[in-house]
Amino acid sequence: MSANPKDLISLSRGDGTSAVVHLHGATLLSWKCKGQEMLFVSKEAVFDNKKAIRGGIPIVFPNFGPWKHGPQHGFARIKRWDVEHEPGRDVNGNPTVSFSLCDDEGTRNMWNMKFKLVYTIVLEADSIKLTLTVENTDSIIYDFTCLLHTYLATPDVTQTKIEGLEGLSYIDKLQNGEKCTEERKIVKITEGYDRIYKNAPSEITVSGLDCKSSVKINTKLFSDIVLWNPWEKASGMSDFGDEEYQTMLCVEPGYLYKTQEIHPRQVFTFNLTMTRVQ
Ligand code: TA6
């Protein structure tokens, strides 16, 4: 199943560097850096404008994980976003576009809060800058968690290396939520992973994504990082090829270890910049 071109918004620098966003969930489906696709989208992904897209960068809001008010990971990734600012150029001449999502009857029936999200993408020569603002447009205080569920592409996940997590506390969801400490300077993925690292540094590096480059991940306010690879569990997911776990790794910046309280008219700005380094 492929996406309907009517649902897609594209940015390009003309040198093989481009980005494609699906209006369903404002899901970044593709980030090509000098011709190299950096993101993974499952060949079994469903583009029915209902189900969350399996790949790219789905936006998780207002809740990471199972949610008593609605679907896992909240509704942001399964709502159709509006184009807030049409594709254009920023003050530095970089291609940029922004999207917005506000509460509606559907979201209020699940979670009776008013909000406005604005998601801005800037495509630089070797980086992609993602900014998510969360505004409380209600008259009451509430709280939320949020995350950019980033699927990175790799020729072989067992060759990827994640640096910057040493010493961090993490919850291991595959060990019944056991609280652990990361002892390794370099984390390698040789089995299923589902870990929530707390208070991650503002820069981590993922290498081995393609034979000669790595990705620097810089964040602001996204204080936590989720590492996920389903491994053999992929075979139980209808929108995930049985062997595709070998060619992806989710490195997901988020604010999720604790909820963020937000007051009326308060705005929180979360940033993720990924830079390809050769
Ligand atoms: O971010 C990791 C995780 O929470 C895993 O536990 C797994 O559920 C993954 O998200 C995918 O969730 P989804 O709802 O997209 O199938």
mmCIF file of C-alpha atoms and ligand atoms in Angstrom:
data_model
loop_
_atom_site.group_PDB
_atom_site.id
_atom_site.type_symbol
_atom_site.label_atom_id
_atom_site.label_comp_id
_atom_site.label_asym_id
_atom_site.label_seq_id
_atom_site.Cartn_x
_atom_site.Cartn_y
_atom_site.Cartn_z
ATOM 1 C CA MET A 1 0.000 0.000 0.000
ATOM 2 C CA SER A 2 1.484 3.388 -0.884
ATOM 3 C CA ALA A 3 0.580 6.859 0.299
ATOM 4 C CA ASN A 4 -1.809 9.028 -1.714
ATOM 5 C CA PRO A 5 0.207 11.926 -3.183
ATOM 6 C CA LYS A 6 -2.637 14.239 -2.104
ATOM 7 C CA ASP A 7 -1.679 13.497 1.517
ATOM 8 C CA LEU A 8 1.994 14.413 1.077
ATOM 9 C CA ILE A 9 3.947 17.670 1.489
ATOM 10 C CA SER A 10 7.549 17.785 0.210
ATOM 11 C CA LEU A 11 10.632 19.914 0.815
ATOM 12 C CA SER A 12 13.794 19.787 -1.324
ATOM 13 C CA ARG A 13 17.228 21.435 -1.421
ATOM 14 C CA GLY A 14 17.784 20.107 -4.935
ATOM 15 C CA ASP A 15 20.979 18.215 -4.088
ATOM 16 C CA GLY A 16 19.362 14.923 -3.181
ATOM 17 C CA THR A 17 18.393 16.363 0.201
ATOM 18 C CA SER A 18 14.645 16.276 0.751
ATOM 19 C CA ALA A 19 11.844 15.572 3.190
ATOM 20 C CA VAL A 20 8.324 14.208 2.733
ATOM 21 C CA VAL A 21 5.557 14.589 5.330
ATOM 22 C CA HIS A 22 2.229 12.755 5.421
ATOM 23 C CA LEU A 23 -0.632 14.919 6.709
ATOM 24 C CA HIS A 24 -1.864 11.896 8.726
ATOM 25 C CA GLY A 25 -0.147 12.550 12.010
ATOM 26 C CA ALA A 26 2.203 15.076 10.327
ATOM 27 C CA THR A 27 4.352 11.964 10.000
ATOM 28 C CA LEU A 28 7.769 12.665 8.471
ATOM 29 C CA LEU A 29 8.017 9.737 6.063
ATOM 30 C CA SER A 30 11.351 10.509 4.426
ATOM 31 C CA TRP A 31 14.482 12.497 5.153
ATOM 32 C CA LYS A 32 17.004 12.071 2.359
ATOM 33 C CA CYS A 33 20.427 13.579 3.005
ATOM 34 C CA LYS A 34 22.468 13.907 -0.213
ATOM 35 C CA GLY A 35 20.518 10.981 -1.629
ATOM 36 C CA GLN A 36 20.762 8.748 1.490
ATOM 37 C CA GLU A 37 17.367 7.824 3.009
ATOM 38 C CA MET A 38 17.813 8.174 6.769
ATOM 39 C CA LEU A 39 14.369 6.999 7.936
ATOM 40 C CA PHE A 40 12.734 3.566 7.908
ATOM 41 C CA VAL A 41 9.162 2.998 6.746
ATOM 42 C CA SER A 42 7.861 -0.558 6.750
ATOM 43 C CA LYS A 43 6.955 -2.029 3.366
ATOM 44 C CA GLU A 44 3.789 -3.181 5.168
ATOM 45 C CA ALA A 45 2.903 0.290 6.442
ATOM 46 C CA VAL A 46 -0.782 1.180 6.074
ATOM 47 C CA PHE A 47 -1.713 4.586 4.603
ATOM 48 C CA ASP A 48 -5.469 4.545 5.232
ATOM 49 C CA ASN A 49 -5.491 7.806 7.190
ATOM 50 C CA LYS A 50 -6.709 5.823 10.176
ATOM 51 C CA LYS A 51 -3.883 3.629 11.480
ATOM 52 C CA ALA A 52 -0.634 5.133 12.740
ATOM 53 C CA ILE A 53 1.997 4.931 10.001
ATOM 54 C CA ARG A 54 4.626 2.266 10.748
ATOM 55 C CA GLY A 55 7.774 4.257 10.279
ATOM 56 C CA GLY A 56 9.192 7.701 9.698
ATOM 57 C CA ILE A 57 8.610 9.945 12.729
ATOM 58 C CA PRO A 58 5.132 9.597 14.246
ATOM 59 C CA ILE A 59 4.297 12.284 16.827
ATOM 60 C CA VAL A 60 3.261 10.981 20.247
ATOM 61 C CA PHE A 61 0.934 13.313 22.214
ATOM 62 C CA PRO A 62 -0.680 13.699 24.764
ATOM 63 C CA ASN A 63 0.474 10.376 26.151
ATOM 64 C CA PHE A 64 3.354 8.001 25.556
ATOM 65 C CA GLY A 65 2.432 4.334 25.937
ATOM 66 C CA PRO A 66 -0.860 2.706 26.938
ATOM 67 C CA TRP A 67 -3.533 5.371 27.685
ATOM 68 C CA LYS A 68 -6.785 5.067 29.622
ATOM 69 C CA HIS A 69 -8.431 7.820 27.548
ATOM 70 C CA GLY A 70 -7.707 6.490 24.095
ATOM 71 C CA PRO A 71 -5.241 4.670 21.805
ATOM 72 C CA GLN A 72 -1.671 3.862 22.795
ATOM 73 C CA HIS A 73 0.646 6.825 22.213
ATOM 74 C CA GLY A 74 -2.298 9.242 22.107
ATOM 75 C CA PHE A 75 -4.135 10.712 19.102
ATOM 76 C CA ALA A 76 -1.619 13.137 17.497
ATOM 77 C CA ARG A 77 -0.186 10.492 15.164
ATOM 78 C CA ILE A 78 -3.633 9.383 13.934
ATOM 79 C CA LYS A 79 -5.215 12.801 13.340
ATOM 80 C CA ARG A 80 -4.989 14.755 10.087
ATOM 81 C CA TRP A 81 -2.895 17.862 10.703
ATOM 82 C CA ASP A 82 -3.388 21.194 8.941
ATOM 83 C CA VAL A 83 -0.648 23.031 7.065
ATOM 84 C CA GLU A 84 0.106 25.992 9.349
ATOM 85 C CA HIS A 85 2.689 27.607 7.067
ATOM 86 C CA GLU A 86 3.033 26.436 3.439
ATOM 87 C CA PRO A 87 6.449 25.183 2.295
ATOM 88 C CA GLY A 88 8.853 28.102 1.950
ATOM 89 C CA ARG A 89 12.288 29.266 3.055
ATOM 90 C CA ASP A 90 13.416 30.318 6.537
ATOM 91 C CA VAL A 91 15.543 33.402 7.221
ATOM 92 C CA ASN A 92 18.644 31.371 6.320
ATOM 93 C CA GLY A 93 17.174 30.219 3.033
ATOM 94 C CA ASN A 94 16.480 26.663 4.248
ATOM 95 C CA PRO A 95 13.303 24.906 3.064
ATOM 96 C CA THR A 96 10.711 24.851 5.855
ATOM 97 C CA VAL A 97 7.078 23.959 6.447
ATOM 98 C CA SER A 98 4.873 23.791 9.535
ATOM 99 C CA PHE A 99 1.767 21.892 10.558
ATOM 100 C CA SER A 100 -0.766 22.345 13.334
ATOM 101 C CA LEU A 101 -3.225 20.256 15.288
ATOM 102 C CA CYS A 102 -5.868 21.653 17.625
ATOM 103 C CA ASP A 103 -8.397 19.919 19.817
ATOM 104 C CA ASP A 104 -11.675 18.950 18.184
ATOM 105 C CA GLU A 105 -14.800 17.059 19.191
ATOM 106 C CA GLY A 106 -13.029 13.758 18.627
ATOM 107 C CA THR A 107 -10.053 14.573 20.815
ATOM 108 C CA ARG A 108 -12.235 16.231 23.478
ATOM 109 C CA ASN A 109 -14.394 13.106 23.679
ATOM 110 C CA MET A 110 -11.238 11.201 24.578
ATOM 111 C CA TRP A 111 -9.382 13.861 26.571
ATOM 112 C CA ASN A 112 -11.357 16.991 27.411
ATOM 113 C CA MET A 113 -8.543 19.532 27.098
ATOM 114 C CA LYS A 114 -7.966 22.356 24.623
ATOM 115 C CA PHE A 115 -4.530 22.549 23.000
ATOM 116 C CA LYS A 116 -2.659 23.694 19.921
ATOM 117 C CA LEU A 117 0.367 21.821 18.562
ATOM 118 C CA VAL A 118 2.609 23.368 15.922
ATOM 119 C CA TYR A 119 5.233 21.169 14.253
ATOM 120 C CA THR A 120 7.914 22.887 12.191
ATOM 121 C CA ILE A 121 10.434 21.173 9.920
ATOM 122 C CA VAL A 122 13.577 22.914 8.622
ATOM 123 C CA LEU A 123 15.698 21.079 6.053
ATOM 124 C CA GLU A 124 19.344 22.127 6.266
ATOM 125 C CA ALA A 125 22.234 20.836 4.182
ATOM 126 C CA ASP A 126 23.113 17.921 6.512
ATOM 127 C CA SER A 127 20.500 18.319 9.250
ATOM 128 C CA ILE A 128 16.792 18.239 9.792
ATOM 129 C CA LYS A 129 15.411 20.406 12.579
ATOM 130 C CA LEU A 130 12.091 19.424 14.126
ATOM 131 C CA THR A 131 10.295 21.728 16.560
ATOM 132 C CA LEU A 132 7.117 20.795 18.391
ATOM 133 C CA THR A 133 5.328 23.459 20.399
ATOM 134 C CA VAL A 134 2.577 22.490 22.822
ATOM 135 C CA GLU A 135 0.204 25.289 23.879
ATOM 136 C CA ASN A 136 -2.512 25.043 26.518
ATOM 137 C CA THR A 137 -5.411 26.948 24.951
ATOM 138 C CA ASP A 138 -7.724 25.882 27.769
ATOM 139 C CA SER A 139 -8.613 27.608 31.030
ATOM 140 C CA ILE A 140 -7.450 24.721 33.230
ATOM 141 C CA ILE A 141 -4.096 23.229 34.112
ATOM 142 C CA TYR A 142 -3.366 19.768 32.707
ATOM 143 C CA ASP A 143 -0.379 17.559 31.996
ATOM 144 C CA PHE A 144 0.968 15.531 29.070
ATOM 145 C CA THR A 145 3.888 13.498 27.774
ATOM 146 C CA CYS A 146 5.166 13.671 24.189
ATOM 147 C CA LEU A 147 7.784 12.020 21.980
ATOM 148 C CA LEU A 148 9.029 11.859 18.392
ATOM 149 C CA HIS A 149 8.853 8.136 17.576
ATOM 150 C CA THR A 150 11.839 8.158 15.219
ATOM 151 C CA TYR A 151 12.458 5.095 13.016
ATOM 152 C CA LEU A 152 16.058 5.248 11.743
ATOM 153 C CA ALA A 153 17.072 3.152 8.731
ATOM 154 C CA THR A 154 20.147 0.912 8.836
ATOM 155 C CA PRO A 155 21.490 -1.830 6.555
ATOM 156 C CA ASP A 156 22.074 -3.987 9.664
ATOM 157 C CA VAL A 157 20.843 -3.072 13.134
ATOM 158 C CA THR A 158 23.495 -5.290 14.732
ATOM 159 C CA GLN A 159 26.123 -2.905 13.324
ATOM 160 C CA THR A 160 24.583 0.219 14.849
ATOM 161 C CA LYS A 161 26.237 1.819 17.898
ATOM 162 C CA ILE A 162 24.614 4.318 20.237
ATOM 163 C CA GLU A 163 26.964 6.586 22.220
ATOM 164 C CA GLY A 164 25.982 8.905 25.043
ATOM 165 C CA LEU A 165 23.823 6.696 27.234
ATOM 166 C CA GLU A 166 26.518 5.516 29.645
ATOM 167 C CA GLY A 167 25.556 5.982 33.286
ATOM 168 C CA LEU A 168 21.882 6.725 32.581
ATOM 169 C CA SER A 169 19.036 5.103 34.483
ATOM 170 C CA TYR A 170 16.599 3.264 32.277
ATOM 171 C CA ILE A 171 13.429 1.226 32.512
ATOM 172 C CA ASP A 172 13.649 -2.089 30.670
ATOM 173 C CA LYS A 173 10.120 -2.835 29.416
ATOM 174 C CA LEU A 174 11.238 -6.282 28.318
ATOM 175 C CA GLN A 175 12.254 -7.091 31.909
ATOM 176 C CA ASN A 176 8.912 -6.147 33.512
ATOM 177 C CA GLY A 177 9.878 -2.515 33.820
ATOM 178 C CA GLU A 178 13.012 -3.248 35.816
ATOM 179 C CA LYS A 179 14.990 -0.110 36.686
ATOM 180 C CA CYS A 180 18.608 -0.451 35.496
ATOM 181 C CA THR A 181 21.709 1.616 34.836
ATOM 182 C CA GLU A 182 23.435 1.655 31.447
ATOM 183 C CA GLU A 183 27.022 0.603 32.066
ATOM 184 C CA ARG A 184 28.197 0.684 28.446
ATOM 185 C CA LYS A 185 29.874 3.584 26.651
ATOM 186 C CA ILE A 186 28.652 2.086 23.381
ATOM 187 C CA VAL A 187 25.254 0.373 23.217
ATOM 188 C CA LYS A 188 24.875 -2.290 20.529
ATOM 189 C CA ILE A 189 21.584 -3.888 19.494
ATOM 190 C CA THR A 190 21.801 -7.668 19.252
ATOM 191 C CA GLU A 191 18.305 -8.550 20.522
ATOM 192 C CA GLY A 192 14.910 -6.964 21.074
ATOM 193 C CA TYR A 193 15.092 -3.627 22.901
ATOM 194 C CA ASP A 194 12.409 -1.557 24.606
ATOM 195 C CA ARG A 195 14.130 0.810 27.024
ATOM 196 C CA ILE A 196 13.269 4.258 28.350
ATOM 197 C CA TYR A 197 16.436 6.169 29.262
ATOM 198 C CA LYS A 198 15.931 8.974 31.756
ATOM 199 C CA ASN A 199 17.618 12.415 31.642
ATOM 200 C CA ALA A 200 19.541 11.707 28.470
ATOM 201 C CA PRO A 201 22.258 14.186 27.401
ATOM 202 C CA SER A 202 21.281 16.774 24.804
ATOM 203 C CA GLU A 203 23.523 15.046 22.282
ATOM 204 C CA ILE A 204 23.869 11.365 21.470
ATOM 205 C CA THR A 205 25.383 9.704 18.391
ATOM 206 C CA VAL A 206 24.087 6.744 16.425
ATOM 207 C CA SER A 207 26.620 5.211 14.035
ATOM 208 C CA GLY A 208 26.484 2.304 11.633
ATOM 209 C CA LEU A 209 23.321 3.581 10.015
ATOM 210 C CA ASP A 210 24.891 3.290 6.607
ATOM 211 C CA CYS A 211 28.383 2.156 5.828
ATOM 212 C CA LYS A 212 30.053 5.510 6.214
ATOM 213 C CA SER A 213 27.935 7.889 8.248
ATOM 214 C CA SER A 214 26.434 8.448 11.664
ATOM 215 C CA VAL A 215 23.658 10.664 12.992
ATOM 216 C CA LYS A 216 24.107 13.195 15.778
ATOM 217 C CA ILE A 217 20.898 13.619 17.728
ATOM 218 C CA ASN A 218 20.588 16.967 19.526
ATOM 219 C CA THR A 219 17.563 17.763 21.645
ATOM 220 C CA LYS A 220 16.074 20.559 23.774
ATOM 221 C CA LEU A 221 13.494 19.710 26.445
ATOM 222 C CA PHE A 222 13.159 16.141 25.175
ATOM 223 C CA SER A 223 14.827 14.884 28.345
ATOM 224 C CA ASP A 224 14.392 11.173 27.746
ATOM 225 C CA ILE A 225 15.248 8.701 24.984
ATOM 226 C CA VAL A 226 13.487 5.454 24.056
ATOM 227 C CA LEU A 227 15.401 2.680 22.280
ATOM 228 C CA TRP A 228 13.160 0.173 20.566
ATOM 229 C CA ASN A 229 13.606 -2.730 18.224
ATOM 230 C CA PRO A 230 10.828 -5.387 18.160
ATOM 231 C CA TRP A 231 13.155 -8.144 16.920
ATOM 232 C CA GLU A 232 11.123 -11.363 16.539
ATOM 233 C CA LYS A 233 7.956 -9.579 17.749
ATOM 234 C CA ALA A 234 7.810 -7.900 14.336
ATOM 235 C CA SER A 235 6.299 -11.138 12.983
ATOM 236 C CA GLY A 236 3.259 -10.504 15.178
ATOM 237 C CA MET A 237 2.686 -7.023 13.748
ATOM 238 C CA SER A 238 0.606 -6.870 10.564
ATOM 239 C CA ASP A 239 2.250 -3.621 9.415
ATOM 240 C CA PHE A 240 5.811 -4.747 10.069
ATOM 241 C CA GLY A 241 7.658 -7.225 7.816
ATOM 242 C CA ASP A 242 8.895 -10.267 9.735
ATOM 243 C CA GLU A 243 12.565 -9.543 8.926
ATOM 244 C CA GLU A 244 12.367 -5.742 8.790
ATOM 245 C CA TYR A 245 13.590 -5.409 12.375
ATOM 246 C CA GLN A 246 17.045 -6.047 10.924
ATOM 247 C CA THR A 247 16.990 -2.744 9.035
ATOM 248 C CA MET A 248 15.618 -0.291 11.567
ATOM 249 C CA LEU A 249 16.191 1.132 15.023
ATOM 250 C CA CYS A 250 13.867 3.450 16.913
ATOM 251 C CA VAL A 251 15.753 6.194 18.768
ATOM 252 C CA GLU A 252 12.930 8.282 20.192
ATOM 253 C CA PRO A 253 13.508 11.609 21.949
ATOM 254 C CA GLY A 254 10.654 12.348 24.320
ATOM 255 C CA TYR A 255 9.424 13.919 27.524
ATOM 256 C CA LEU A 256 7.851 10.940 29.213
ATOM 257 C CA TYR A 257 9.554 9.830 32.404
ATOM 258 C CA LYS A 258 7.272 12.233 34.226
ATOM 259 C CA THR A 259 4.324 14.240 32.939
ATOM 260 C CA GLN A 260 4.730 17.920 32.050
ATOM 261 C CA GLU A 261 2.228 20.200 33.747
ATOM 262 C CA ILE A 262 1.056 23.043 31.516
ATOM 263 C CA HIS A 263 -0.902 26.132 32.598
ATOM 264 C CA PRO A 264 -3.413 28.085 30.509
ATOM 265 C CA ARG A 265 -1.667 29.958 27.698
ATOM 266 C CA GLN A 266 1.670 28.326 28.561
ATOM 267 C CA VAL A 267 3.743 27.050 25.626
ATOM 268 C CA PHE A 268 6.457 24.366 25.721
ATOM 269 C CA THR A 269 8.915 24.093 22.811
ATOM 270 C CA PHE A 270 10.586 20.755 22.143
ATOM 271 C CA ASN A 271 13.434 20.427 19.617
ATOM 272 C CA LEU A 272 15.075 17.539 17.823
ATOM 273 C CA THR A 273 17.904 18.126 15.345
ATOM 274 C CA MET A 274 19.381 15.169 13.501
ATOM 275 C CA THR A 275 22.642 15.751 11.641
ATOM 276 C CA ARG A 276 24.256 13.274 9.271
ATOM 277 C CA VAL A 277 27.998 13.139 9.876
ATOM 278 C CA GLN A 278 30.207 11.339 7.384
HETATM 279 O O1 TA6 B 1 8.405 3.406 21.724
HETATM 280 C C1 TA6 B 1 8.458 2.018 21.987
HETATM 281 C C2 TA6 B 1 7.041 1.481 22.089
HETATM 282 O O2 TA6 B 1 6.351 2.061 23.177
HETATM 283 C C3 TA6 B 1 7.100 -0.044 22.170
HETATM 284 O O3 TA6 B 1 6.715 -0.496 23.454
HETATM 285 C C4 TA6 B 1 6.135 -0.500 21.067
HETATM 286 O O4 TA6 B 1 4.811 -0.577 21.568
HETATM 287 C C5 TA6 B 1 6.327 0.635 20.064
HETATM 288 O O5 TA6 B 1 6.305 1.801 20.892
HETATM 289 C C6 TA6 B 1 5.352 0.666 18.915
HETATM 290 O O6 TA6 B 1 4.058 0.994 19.379
HETATM 291 P P1 TA6 B 1 2.868 1.072 18.286
HETATM 292 O O7 TA6 B 1 1.674 1.527 19.051
HETATM 293 O O8 TA6 B 1 3.313 2.056 17.220
HETATM 294 O O9 TA6 B 1 2.779 -0.326 17.710
#
